[in-house]
Amino acid sequence: MGGTGLVMGTMKAWGMDMSSRAVSPPMLSGSGNGKTVLILGAGLAGMTAAYELGKVGYQCTILEARDFAGGRCQTARAGFRLTELGGEEQQCRFDESYYINHGPWRIPFNHQSTLHYTREFGVPLETFVNDNDAAYLYFEDVDGPLANKPVRQFEIKADLRGQVNELLAKSIHASQLDLPLTGDDKKKLLDYLVNEGYLSASDFSYQGTGGRGYKVNPGAGTEPGPGEASDPLALKDLLASGMGHVYRSVHSFTQQATMFQPVGGMDRIARAFEQRVGNRIRYGMEVGRIRQHGDQVIISGKQLADNGDFELAADYCLCTIPLSVLRHIDTDFSPTFSDAIGQVAYEPTCKIGLQMKRRFWEEDHFIYGGHIRTNLKGIGNISLPSDQWQSAKGVLLGYYNFGANAAEVSAKSLEERTRFALEAGEKIFPGAYQSSCESSFSVAWHRVKYNLGGWAEWNDQARATAYPTLLNAEGRVLLAGEHLSYLTGWMAGAIESSWQQMAKLHAMAQQA
Amino acid sequence: MGGTGLVMGTMKAWGMDMSSRAVSPPMLSGSGNGKTVLILGAGLAGMTAAYELGKVGYQCTILEARDFAGGRCQTARAGFRLTELGGEEQQCRFDESYYINHGPWRIPFNHQSTLHYTREFGVPLETFVNDNDAAYLYFEDVDGPLANKPVRQFEIKADLRGQVNELLAKSIHASQLDLPLTGDDKKKLLDYLVNEGYLSASDFSYQGTGGRGYKVNPGAGTEPGPGEASDPLALKDLLASGMGHVYRSVHSFTQQATMFQPVGGMDRIARAFEQRVGNRIRYGMEVGRIRQHGDQVIISGKQLADNGDFELAADYCLCTIPLSVLRHIDTDFSPTFSDAIGQVAYEPTCKIGLQMKRRFWEEDHFIYGGHIRTNLKGIGNISLPSDQWQSAKGVLLGYYNFGANAAEVSAKSLEERTRFALEAGEKIFPGAYQSSCESSFSVAWHRVKYNLGGWAEWNDQARATAYPTLLNAEGRVLLAGEHLSYLTGWMAGAIESSWQQMAKLHAMAQQA
């Protein structure tokens, strides 16, 4: 009678080898037969479950404490309000069409689960520029002459790789190395090093290259004509600065091109789900207690609209509440399960959006999107918008920090946070950054009531013990969310966890 | 009385050093006083001149042989017609909203002259994905086991850089090398190599990394959970394949991110110019003769509409006709000038757009834009569209070839070209490529009547002699176009050349 809920979509040709992975929702064969499911939380995990379980005949109701759906999948645009715990109320005052994605803000190409829904729902995507070698590095108080000034990333890459290749190529040529390679392979390796590093084929020296930028760019006529070459930075200075550590051979798995963002803001994804399951959502329902009696799960709490109480019962419950919040809710979960919930740390994280009245990074510096990578404490990257190229204004991400830095920054008032962000940016774009800023909007996710953190941050110990425990059904309750994945902090983690847990719920219901 | 036409806009902070370059039109002080200018060719060079010279009081008339403006800045969409010399008429039959930019197709961020006009005219831009490590390499008949199969570029990059770094790091650690570095620098270099190449910090070995892709991608729960790591390719096999030569330390100057394309097709730029100078353009005017008498330039030729003759006189002439075509026009240029025109080679080049009824590269292979780099003769790269992500259909670029390859491919009929392109693509996307193709549109620029080549391809000899000659005024005639720049084949070359030559024309007129 069906119920092979765990069968996930398979795919071919991922990498060199064939492989399978979650690229589409589980095939839920059989019917939910009208069984009721209370879904706690109208984030992506909860709405995914309502959408898919609804298709096979479950009666889902989503309880959402907020008055909007999406969970952390939020976009701050004009009118958006946020009050952090113990903080002042912020109201976003950006100009029309400008926004900041202060929660998730990019979709890697390999998060096919997220892209499954943007495609199914027809959410228009545009490229998120995650890699821009023209963007500056700015490292403060490092050794050597590269400290405290903006340096283009292509200078760092070209000069480090060029000079490192030069070292290796000259050594190979001089037969200094005892390499595990044949003579023919050594020749091929030399060819590779010369080509990759723009070395001289005759003496293997690196003298710079057009890709690191020119003093004067090539153009028309004879002036500038071919342009004027720029001089490489010294290897010693590059190594002293530590700037080479900002890039690697390839981006890590979740940071690779092509990355996307929905046109108009990340919450377009939340809205697309809401269009389909919004009639199943009850807003302003703050869960306070989870109980199981016999064949029923009973959820009670407060209706925020009238401060009244509610109590609802269902055959099953899928709880997508972040563990950071769930641990404060009154449940009758087993001690093992409750203990597991308590073992998971949540990452403090802050972002700030700064509306600039002029896109000086494009107009004056020719940097279109990407990240200004800094070592400024509490700042991290300054990230430039990938939308509305060449338009009048722009909202950039003034800081994105984690952990202790986030704890420190979040203690500031909005005004202090803004000043903090502007003072940092001014070091990189002197004369333009502070004076261009018209408006700001900040978030400290660990101070947001229904989140209490950016995402679950598992340590090895908790992964080994608490994690498998929390994947199991606790009676008729199943948990789901980014926290029950290895894609924590990503929308794909929420969606894929929901796929897996709904499949378990379905299998359980089929066997009941 | 003004006339400092050669003053170009300057800019700060390009690269580490301050530098100047052409980022905006020349400041033409004083007035053109109604002097007449015949501009030959309504490509970007010609329209730029009409637009800017018109602003300061010149009476410009553009003579254009075609019945549309833009020159090579064309976009083939439904209804677009092209007949190559000696060829059949092609009519583009792509579905609505789909197109191929068969001329210029990408704008590098450092081509500020082009971006000056997209901004001034409000032409909406979107990112052109020029770098996608998830895209395949496909090398036929190379040595070793990587021949004849698609390999993702991130595998090649991660494994080559990882293993090359391993070689160097182990050698440094074993003190095999006599390096011009202090002990402290060596330690920093080791740190850099470890980080860049994802090496083990303990023994400097490279064992692969998530960035090269997984056998099974990370996901939710415990299955796939953390995913399953993939195995590196052997250094020997990588070297044998030659695949490492497709990438370098940084992209070359004109290939760097962030690249753009106008939303809806490259000809949006031509249309934006045309909106502003269209009333100065006379279409269907095929120039046959250029003469100078006294203070006048006299242009005569054929009006294609009625096959009648025309003769027009003006104070000045700016001729943007490609040299490949100009050399066949009857002129009274000096022998030195005429000889210089004849010295420049033009590049044969072909493109083909293939409309696919399904975006199998996205749906089945998760490749969103970028280039499938091949060594297939006459194919080169297969380039995937950067627009309309996840939409129903897509037009990809089936080949882009030059020189002898282009000469060979262009000898084929459209049907043969299509078959040639499909057979190549089928090797990389077996079962999908050929069967998905609904429609094709091809161009061989060296067979297009008013172009006779893709762009000017200067050799060193011609750059030294013919090039400076052609930059000078020949009486009251000045030449302009991409051919008079070091940005040949780029729209920026046409625009910046036009800026320079119009400034010379203005200076000449001011002194007359």
PDB file of C-alpha atoms in Angstrom, chain A residues 184-185 188-189 192, chain B residues 137-149 151 155-157 160 233-247 373-375:
ATOM      1  CA  ASP A 184      57.689  13.998 -20.253  1.00  0.00           C
ATOM      2  CA  ASP A 185      55.357  14.774 -17.351  1.00  0.00           C
ATOM      3  CA  LYS A 188      53.931  19.085 -19.386  1.00  0.00           C
ATOM      4  CA  LEU A 189      53.947  20.412 -15.851  1.00  0.00           C
ATOM      5  CA  TYR A 192      51.014  24.133 -17.380  1.00  0.00           C
TER       6      TYR A 192
ATOM      7  CA  LEU B 137      35.530  20.367 -20.445  1.00  0.00           C
ATOM      8  CA  TYR B 138      35.467  17.935 -23.326  1.00  0.00           C
ATOM      9  CA  PHE B 139      38.763  17.067 -24.971  1.00  0.00           C
ATOM     10  CA  GLU B 140      38.788  14.590 -27.787  1.00  0.00           C
ATOM     11  CA  ASP B 141      41.686  12.348 -28.669  1.00  0.00           C
ATOM     12  CA  VAL B 142      44.062  13.599 -26.006  1.00  0.00           C
ATOM     13  CA  ASP B 143      46.332  11.267 -24.066  1.00  0.00           C
ATOM     14  CA  GLY B 144      45.119   9.374 -21.047  1.00  0.00           C
ATOM     15  CA  PRO B 145      41.801   8.399 -19.515  1.00  0.00           C
ATOM     16  CA  LEU B 146      40.262  11.889 -19.524  1.00  0.00           C
ATOM     17  CA  ALA B 147      39.913  11.862 -23.296  1.00  0.00           C
ATOM     18  CA  ASN B 148      36.451  11.895 -24.827  1.00  0.00           C
ATOM     19  CA  LYS B 149      34.455  12.474 -21.706  1.00  0.00           C
ATOM     20  CA  VAL B 151      34.867  16.608 -16.939  1.00  0.00           C
ATOM     21  CA  GLU B 155      37.629  18.956 -10.817  1.00  0.00           C
ATOM     22  CA  ILE B 156      40.452  20.008 -13.095  1.00  0.00           C
ATOM     23  CA  LYS B 157      41.211  23.179 -11.164  1.00  0.00           C
ATOM     24  CA  LEU B 160      45.742  20.309 -10.590  1.00  0.00           C
ATOM     25  CA  LEU B 233      42.056  12.705 -10.726  1.00  0.00           C
ATOM     26  CA  ALA B 234      45.661  11.622 -11.026  1.00  0.00           C
ATOM     27  CA  LEU B 235      48.181  14.354 -11.750  1.00  0.00           C
ATOM     28  CA  LYS B 236      49.649  12.263 -14.542  1.00  0.00           C
ATOM     29  CA  ASP B 237      46.271  11.979 -16.249  1.00  0.00           C
ATOM     30  CA  LEU B 238      45.550  15.665 -15.804  1.00  0.00           C
ATOM     31  CA  LEU B 239      48.866  16.622 -17.363  1.00  0.00           C
ATOM     32  CA  ALA B 240      48.402  14.152 -20.199  1.00  0.00           C
ATOM     33  CA  SER B 241      45.002  15.583 -21.079  1.00  0.00           C
ATOM     34  CA  GLY B 242      46.218  19.168 -21.402  1.00  0.00           C
ATOM     35  CA  MET B 243      42.967  20.255 -19.776  1.00  0.00           C
ATOM     36  CA  GLY B 244      44.791  22.498 -17.324  1.00  0.00           C
ATOM     37  CA  HIS B 245      45.482  24.908 -20.142  1.00  0.00           C
ATOM     38  CA  VAL B 246      41.904  26.129 -20.251  1.00  0.00           C
ATOM     39  CA  TYR B 247      42.299  28.208 -17.116  1.00  0.00           C
ATOM     40  CA  ARG B 373      35.309  24.244 -23.371  1.00  0.00           C
ATOM     41  CA  THR B 374      36.244  21.711 -26.022  1.00  0.00           C
ATOM     42  CA  ASN B 375      39.119  20.994 -28.335  1.00  0.00           C
TER      43      ASN B 375
END
